[in-house]
mmCIF file of C-alpha atoms in Angstrom:
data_model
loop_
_atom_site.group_PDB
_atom_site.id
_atom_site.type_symbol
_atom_site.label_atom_id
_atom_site.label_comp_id
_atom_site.label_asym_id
_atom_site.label_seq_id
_atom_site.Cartn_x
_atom_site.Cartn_y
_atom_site.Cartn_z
ATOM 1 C CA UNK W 1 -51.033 -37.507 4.992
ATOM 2 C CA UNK W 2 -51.375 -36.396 1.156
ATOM 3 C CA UNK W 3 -49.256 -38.215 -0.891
ATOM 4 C CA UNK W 4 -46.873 -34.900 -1.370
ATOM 5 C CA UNK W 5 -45.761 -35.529 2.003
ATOM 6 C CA UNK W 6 -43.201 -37.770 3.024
ATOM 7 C CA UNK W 7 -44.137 -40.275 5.535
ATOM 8 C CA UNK W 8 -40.546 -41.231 6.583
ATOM 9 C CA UNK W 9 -37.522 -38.983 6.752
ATOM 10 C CA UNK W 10 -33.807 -39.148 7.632
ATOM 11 C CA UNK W 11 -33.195 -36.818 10.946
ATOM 12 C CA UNK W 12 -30.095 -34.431 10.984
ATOM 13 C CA UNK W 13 -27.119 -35.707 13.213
ATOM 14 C CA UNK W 14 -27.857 -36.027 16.714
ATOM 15 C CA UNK W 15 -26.601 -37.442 19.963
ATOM 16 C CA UNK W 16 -27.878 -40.377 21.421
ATOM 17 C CA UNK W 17 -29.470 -40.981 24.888
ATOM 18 C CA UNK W 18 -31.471 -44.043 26.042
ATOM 19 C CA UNK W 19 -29.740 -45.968 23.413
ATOM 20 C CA UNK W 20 -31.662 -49.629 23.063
ATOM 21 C CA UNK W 21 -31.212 -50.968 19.502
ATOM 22 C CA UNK W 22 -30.871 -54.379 20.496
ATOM 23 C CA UNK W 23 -33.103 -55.661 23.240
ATOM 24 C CA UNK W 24 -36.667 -54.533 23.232
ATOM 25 C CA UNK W 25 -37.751 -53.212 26.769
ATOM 26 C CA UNK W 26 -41.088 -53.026 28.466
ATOM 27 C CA UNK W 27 -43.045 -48.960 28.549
ATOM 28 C CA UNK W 28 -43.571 -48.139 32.687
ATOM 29 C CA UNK W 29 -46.572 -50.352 32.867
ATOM 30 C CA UNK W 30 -44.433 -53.447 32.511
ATOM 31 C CA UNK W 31 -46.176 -54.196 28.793
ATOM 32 C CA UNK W 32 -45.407 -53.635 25.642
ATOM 33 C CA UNK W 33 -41.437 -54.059 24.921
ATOM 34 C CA UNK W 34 -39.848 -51.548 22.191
ATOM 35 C CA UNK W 35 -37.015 -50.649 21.056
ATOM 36 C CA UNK W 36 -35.808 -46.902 20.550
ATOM 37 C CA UNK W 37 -33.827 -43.872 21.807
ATOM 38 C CA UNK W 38 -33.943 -40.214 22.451
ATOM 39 C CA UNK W 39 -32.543 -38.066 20.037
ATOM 40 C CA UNK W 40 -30.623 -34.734 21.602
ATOM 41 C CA UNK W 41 -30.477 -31.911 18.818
ATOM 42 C CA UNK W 42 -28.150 -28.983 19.472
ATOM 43 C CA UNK W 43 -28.941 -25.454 18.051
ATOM 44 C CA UNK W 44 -26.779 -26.381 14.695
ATOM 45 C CA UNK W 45 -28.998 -29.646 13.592
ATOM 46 C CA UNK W 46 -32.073 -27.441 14.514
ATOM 47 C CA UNK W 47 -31.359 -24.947 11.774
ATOM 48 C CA UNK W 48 -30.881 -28.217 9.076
ATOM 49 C CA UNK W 49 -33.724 -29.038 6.295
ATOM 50 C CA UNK W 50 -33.526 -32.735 7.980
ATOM 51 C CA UNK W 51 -34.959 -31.120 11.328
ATOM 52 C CA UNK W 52 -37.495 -28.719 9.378
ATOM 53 C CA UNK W 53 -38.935 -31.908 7.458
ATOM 54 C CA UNK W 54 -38.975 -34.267 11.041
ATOM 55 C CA UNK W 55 -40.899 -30.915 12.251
ATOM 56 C CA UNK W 56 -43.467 -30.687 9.275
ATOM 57 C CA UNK W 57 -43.649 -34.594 9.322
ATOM 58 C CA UNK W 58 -44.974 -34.242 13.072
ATOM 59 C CA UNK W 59 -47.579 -31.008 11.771
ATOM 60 C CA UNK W 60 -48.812 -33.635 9.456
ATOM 61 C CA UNK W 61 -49.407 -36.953 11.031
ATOM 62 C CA UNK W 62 -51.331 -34.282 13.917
ATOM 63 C CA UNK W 63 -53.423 -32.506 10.938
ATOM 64 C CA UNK W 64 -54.361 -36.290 9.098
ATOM 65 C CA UNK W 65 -55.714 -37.650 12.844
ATOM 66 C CA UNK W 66 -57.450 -34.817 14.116
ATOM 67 C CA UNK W 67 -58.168 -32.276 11.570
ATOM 68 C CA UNK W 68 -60.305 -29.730 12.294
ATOM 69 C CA UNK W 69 -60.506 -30.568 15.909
ATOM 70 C CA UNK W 70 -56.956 -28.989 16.595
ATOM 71 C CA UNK W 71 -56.130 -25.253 16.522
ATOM 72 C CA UNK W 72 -52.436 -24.044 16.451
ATOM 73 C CA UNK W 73 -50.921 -22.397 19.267
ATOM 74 C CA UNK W 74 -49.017 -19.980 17.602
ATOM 75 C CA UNK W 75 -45.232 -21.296 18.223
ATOM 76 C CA UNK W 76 -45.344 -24.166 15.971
ATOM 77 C CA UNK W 77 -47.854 -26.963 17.537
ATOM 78 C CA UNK W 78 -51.441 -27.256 18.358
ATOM 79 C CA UNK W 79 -52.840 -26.131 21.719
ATOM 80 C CA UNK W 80 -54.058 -29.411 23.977
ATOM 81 C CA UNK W 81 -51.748 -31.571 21.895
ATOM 82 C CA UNK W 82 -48.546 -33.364 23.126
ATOM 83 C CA UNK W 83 -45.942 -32.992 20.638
ATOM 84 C CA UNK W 84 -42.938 -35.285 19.559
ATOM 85 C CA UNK W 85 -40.194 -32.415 20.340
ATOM 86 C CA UNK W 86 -39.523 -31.043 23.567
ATOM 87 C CA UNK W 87 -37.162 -28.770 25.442
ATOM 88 C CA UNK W 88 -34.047 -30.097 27.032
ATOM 89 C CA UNK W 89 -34.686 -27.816 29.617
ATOM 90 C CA UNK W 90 -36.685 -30.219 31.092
ATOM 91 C CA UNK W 91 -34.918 -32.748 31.695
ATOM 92 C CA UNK W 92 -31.869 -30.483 32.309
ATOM 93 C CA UNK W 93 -30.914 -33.029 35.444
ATOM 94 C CA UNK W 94 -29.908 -35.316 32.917
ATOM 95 C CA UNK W 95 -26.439 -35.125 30.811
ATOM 96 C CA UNK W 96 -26.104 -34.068 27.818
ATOM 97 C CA UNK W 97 -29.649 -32.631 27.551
ATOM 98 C CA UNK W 98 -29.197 -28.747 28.329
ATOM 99 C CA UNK W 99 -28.947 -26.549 25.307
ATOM 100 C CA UNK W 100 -31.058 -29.305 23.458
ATOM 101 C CA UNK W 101 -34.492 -29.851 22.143
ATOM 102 C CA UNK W 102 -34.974 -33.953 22.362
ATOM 103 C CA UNK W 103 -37.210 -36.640 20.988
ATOM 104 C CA UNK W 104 -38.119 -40.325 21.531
ATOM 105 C CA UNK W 105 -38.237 -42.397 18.653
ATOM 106 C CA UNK W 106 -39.274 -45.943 19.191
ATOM 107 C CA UNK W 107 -40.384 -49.352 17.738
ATOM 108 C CA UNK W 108 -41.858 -52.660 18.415
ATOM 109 C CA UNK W 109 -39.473 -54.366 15.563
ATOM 110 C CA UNK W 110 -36.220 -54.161 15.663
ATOM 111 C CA UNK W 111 -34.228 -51.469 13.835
ATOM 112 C CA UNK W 112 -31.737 -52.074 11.179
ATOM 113 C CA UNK W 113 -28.077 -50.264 13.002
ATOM 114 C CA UNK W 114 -25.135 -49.535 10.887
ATOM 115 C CA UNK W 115 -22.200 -47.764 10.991
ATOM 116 C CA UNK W 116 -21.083 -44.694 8.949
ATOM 117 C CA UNK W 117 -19.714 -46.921 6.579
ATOM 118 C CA UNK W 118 -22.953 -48.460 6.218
ATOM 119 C CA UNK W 119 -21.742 -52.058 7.559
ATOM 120 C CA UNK W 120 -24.290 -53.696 9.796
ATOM 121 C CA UNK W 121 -23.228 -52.997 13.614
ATOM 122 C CA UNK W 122 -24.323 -56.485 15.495
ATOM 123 C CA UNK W 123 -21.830 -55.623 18.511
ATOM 124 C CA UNK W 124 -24.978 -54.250 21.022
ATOM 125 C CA UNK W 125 -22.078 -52.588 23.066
ATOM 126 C CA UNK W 126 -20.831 -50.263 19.567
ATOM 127 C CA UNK W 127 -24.598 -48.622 20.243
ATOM 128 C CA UNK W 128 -24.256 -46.524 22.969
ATOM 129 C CA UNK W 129 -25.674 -43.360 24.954
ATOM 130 C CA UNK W 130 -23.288 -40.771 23.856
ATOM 131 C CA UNK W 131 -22.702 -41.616 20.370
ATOM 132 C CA UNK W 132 -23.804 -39.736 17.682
ATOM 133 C CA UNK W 133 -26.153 -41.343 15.016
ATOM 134 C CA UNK W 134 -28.738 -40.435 12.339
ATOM 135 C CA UNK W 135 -32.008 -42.277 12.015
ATOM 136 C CA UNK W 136 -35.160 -42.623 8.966
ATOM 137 C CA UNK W 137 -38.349 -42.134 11.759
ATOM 138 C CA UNK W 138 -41.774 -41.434 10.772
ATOM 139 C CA UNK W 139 -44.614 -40.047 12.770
ATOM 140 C CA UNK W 140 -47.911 -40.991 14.310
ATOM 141 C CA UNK W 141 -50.756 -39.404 16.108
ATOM 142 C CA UNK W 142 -52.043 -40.678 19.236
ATOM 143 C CA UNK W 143 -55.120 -40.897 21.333
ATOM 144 C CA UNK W 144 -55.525 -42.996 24.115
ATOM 145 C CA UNK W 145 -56.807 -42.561 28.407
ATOM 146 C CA UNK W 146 -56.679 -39.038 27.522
ATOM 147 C CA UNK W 147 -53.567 -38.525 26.315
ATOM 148 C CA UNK W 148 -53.357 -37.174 22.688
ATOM 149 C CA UNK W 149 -50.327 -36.189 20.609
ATOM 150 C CA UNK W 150 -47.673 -37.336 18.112
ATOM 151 C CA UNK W 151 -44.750 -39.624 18.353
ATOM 152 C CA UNK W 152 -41.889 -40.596 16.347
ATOM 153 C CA UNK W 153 -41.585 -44.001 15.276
ATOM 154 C CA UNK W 154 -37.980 -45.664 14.656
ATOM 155 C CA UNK W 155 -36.637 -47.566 11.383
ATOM 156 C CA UNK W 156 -33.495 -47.646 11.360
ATOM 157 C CA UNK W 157 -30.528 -45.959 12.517
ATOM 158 C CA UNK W 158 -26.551 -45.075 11.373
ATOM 159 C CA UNK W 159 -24.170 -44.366 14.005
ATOM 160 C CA UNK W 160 -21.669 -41.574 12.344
ATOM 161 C CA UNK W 161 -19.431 -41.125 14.767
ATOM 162 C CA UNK W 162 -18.411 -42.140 18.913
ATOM 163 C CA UNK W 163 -18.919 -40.197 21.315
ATOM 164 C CA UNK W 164 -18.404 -39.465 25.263
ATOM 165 C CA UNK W 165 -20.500 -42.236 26.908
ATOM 166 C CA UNK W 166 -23.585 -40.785 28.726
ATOM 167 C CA UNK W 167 -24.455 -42.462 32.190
ATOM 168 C CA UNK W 168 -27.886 -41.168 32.206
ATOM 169 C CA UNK W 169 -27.976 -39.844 35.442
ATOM 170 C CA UNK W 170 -26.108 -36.768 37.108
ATOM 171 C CA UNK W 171 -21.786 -37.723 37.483
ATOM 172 C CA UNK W 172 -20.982 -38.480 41.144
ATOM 173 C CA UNK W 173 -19.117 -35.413 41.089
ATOM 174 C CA UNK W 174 -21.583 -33.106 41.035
ATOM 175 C CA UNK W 175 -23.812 -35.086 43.879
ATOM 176 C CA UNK W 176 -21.123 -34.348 46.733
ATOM 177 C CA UNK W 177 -18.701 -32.000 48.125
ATOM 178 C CA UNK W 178 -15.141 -33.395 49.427
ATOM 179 C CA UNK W 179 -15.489 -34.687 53.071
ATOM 180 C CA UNK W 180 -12.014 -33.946 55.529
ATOM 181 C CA UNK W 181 -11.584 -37.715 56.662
ATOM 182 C CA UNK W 182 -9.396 -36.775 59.155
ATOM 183 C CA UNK W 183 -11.133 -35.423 61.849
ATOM 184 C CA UNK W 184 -13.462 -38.863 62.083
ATOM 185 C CA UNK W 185 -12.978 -40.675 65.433
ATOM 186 C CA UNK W 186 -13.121 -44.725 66.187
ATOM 187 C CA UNK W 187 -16.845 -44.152 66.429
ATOM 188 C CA UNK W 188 -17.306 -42.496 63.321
ATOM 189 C CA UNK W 189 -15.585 -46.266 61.426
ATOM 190 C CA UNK W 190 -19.711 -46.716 61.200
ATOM 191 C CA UNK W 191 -20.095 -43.974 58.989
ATOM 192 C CA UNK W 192 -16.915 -44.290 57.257
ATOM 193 C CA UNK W 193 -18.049 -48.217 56.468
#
């Protein structure tokens, strides 16, 4: 990146999903534990200067690795190229992520967590999916068994404010549909059990 580019920069408010701050955990193949968690932006922290400079932060760290080699696709990224901010819409089976663009952001060291106040949170249970947080992230460009794209990397990360705990799957309540117990005989006690 030119040096009239940041290489770090403070995201707008979001809400936090995936939250692991404290414990580094291993990617899918087992290997390689990070830290890190997705970052849910509504439609009002899309529209902030903090999201525009995360989004020209990602243009960047894409333009420094590949250059020439990429050509836009019109709607704000490069065609062929995986890129750090995606639709909620996608994952719209999980909470919290409808209406939402998201992002990972994650880190092999462990990021510096504080409160609004700017005390240092050591209680792992105060960082939670659900709660709302800012975070300083920078970005990389990637290229490996055919993948290639840009990621967000985590530094640190303020918690502003609580929030409703996320589960990360779909509530209980939406899974079934009230059964009528009543009508069950002795021989339905199996399915009952």
């Amino acid at each position: 990146m030119s040096d009239n580019t940041a290489r770090k920069v403070t995201t707008p408010v979001f809400r936090g999903s995936f939250v692991n701050l404290f414990e580094a955990k291993p990617g899918p193949d087992g290997k390689n534990p990070k830290f890190g968690l997705t970052m849910l932006f509504d439609a009002e922290a899309q529209k902030t200067p903090q999201f525009k400079a995360m989004q020209a932060l990602a243009v960047a760290a894409a333009r420094e690795k590949f250059g020439d080699k990429i050509k836009a696709d019109g709607k704000g990224w490069f065609h062929g190229l995986r890129g750090p901010i995606r639709d909620g819409a996608e994952k719209s089976d999980l909470e919290g992520y409808e209406g939402c663009v998201f992002a990972a952001a994650t880190t092999k060291q462990q990021p510096g967590v504080v409160d609004a106040k700017v005390q240092r949170i050591i209680d792992p249970a105060a960082a939670y999916s659900g709660a709302y947080y800012r975070a300083t992230v920078t970005a990389y460009a990637y290229e490996q068994a055919g993948n290639k794209g840009v990621a967000f990397g985590l530094q640190n990360v303020q918690k502003v404010r609580e929030g409703e705990r996320m589960a990360g799957r779909v509530e209980a309540e939406k899974d079934f549909e009230e059964v009528d117990t009543s009508a069950f005989t002795e021989g339905d006690k199996d399915f009952m059990a």
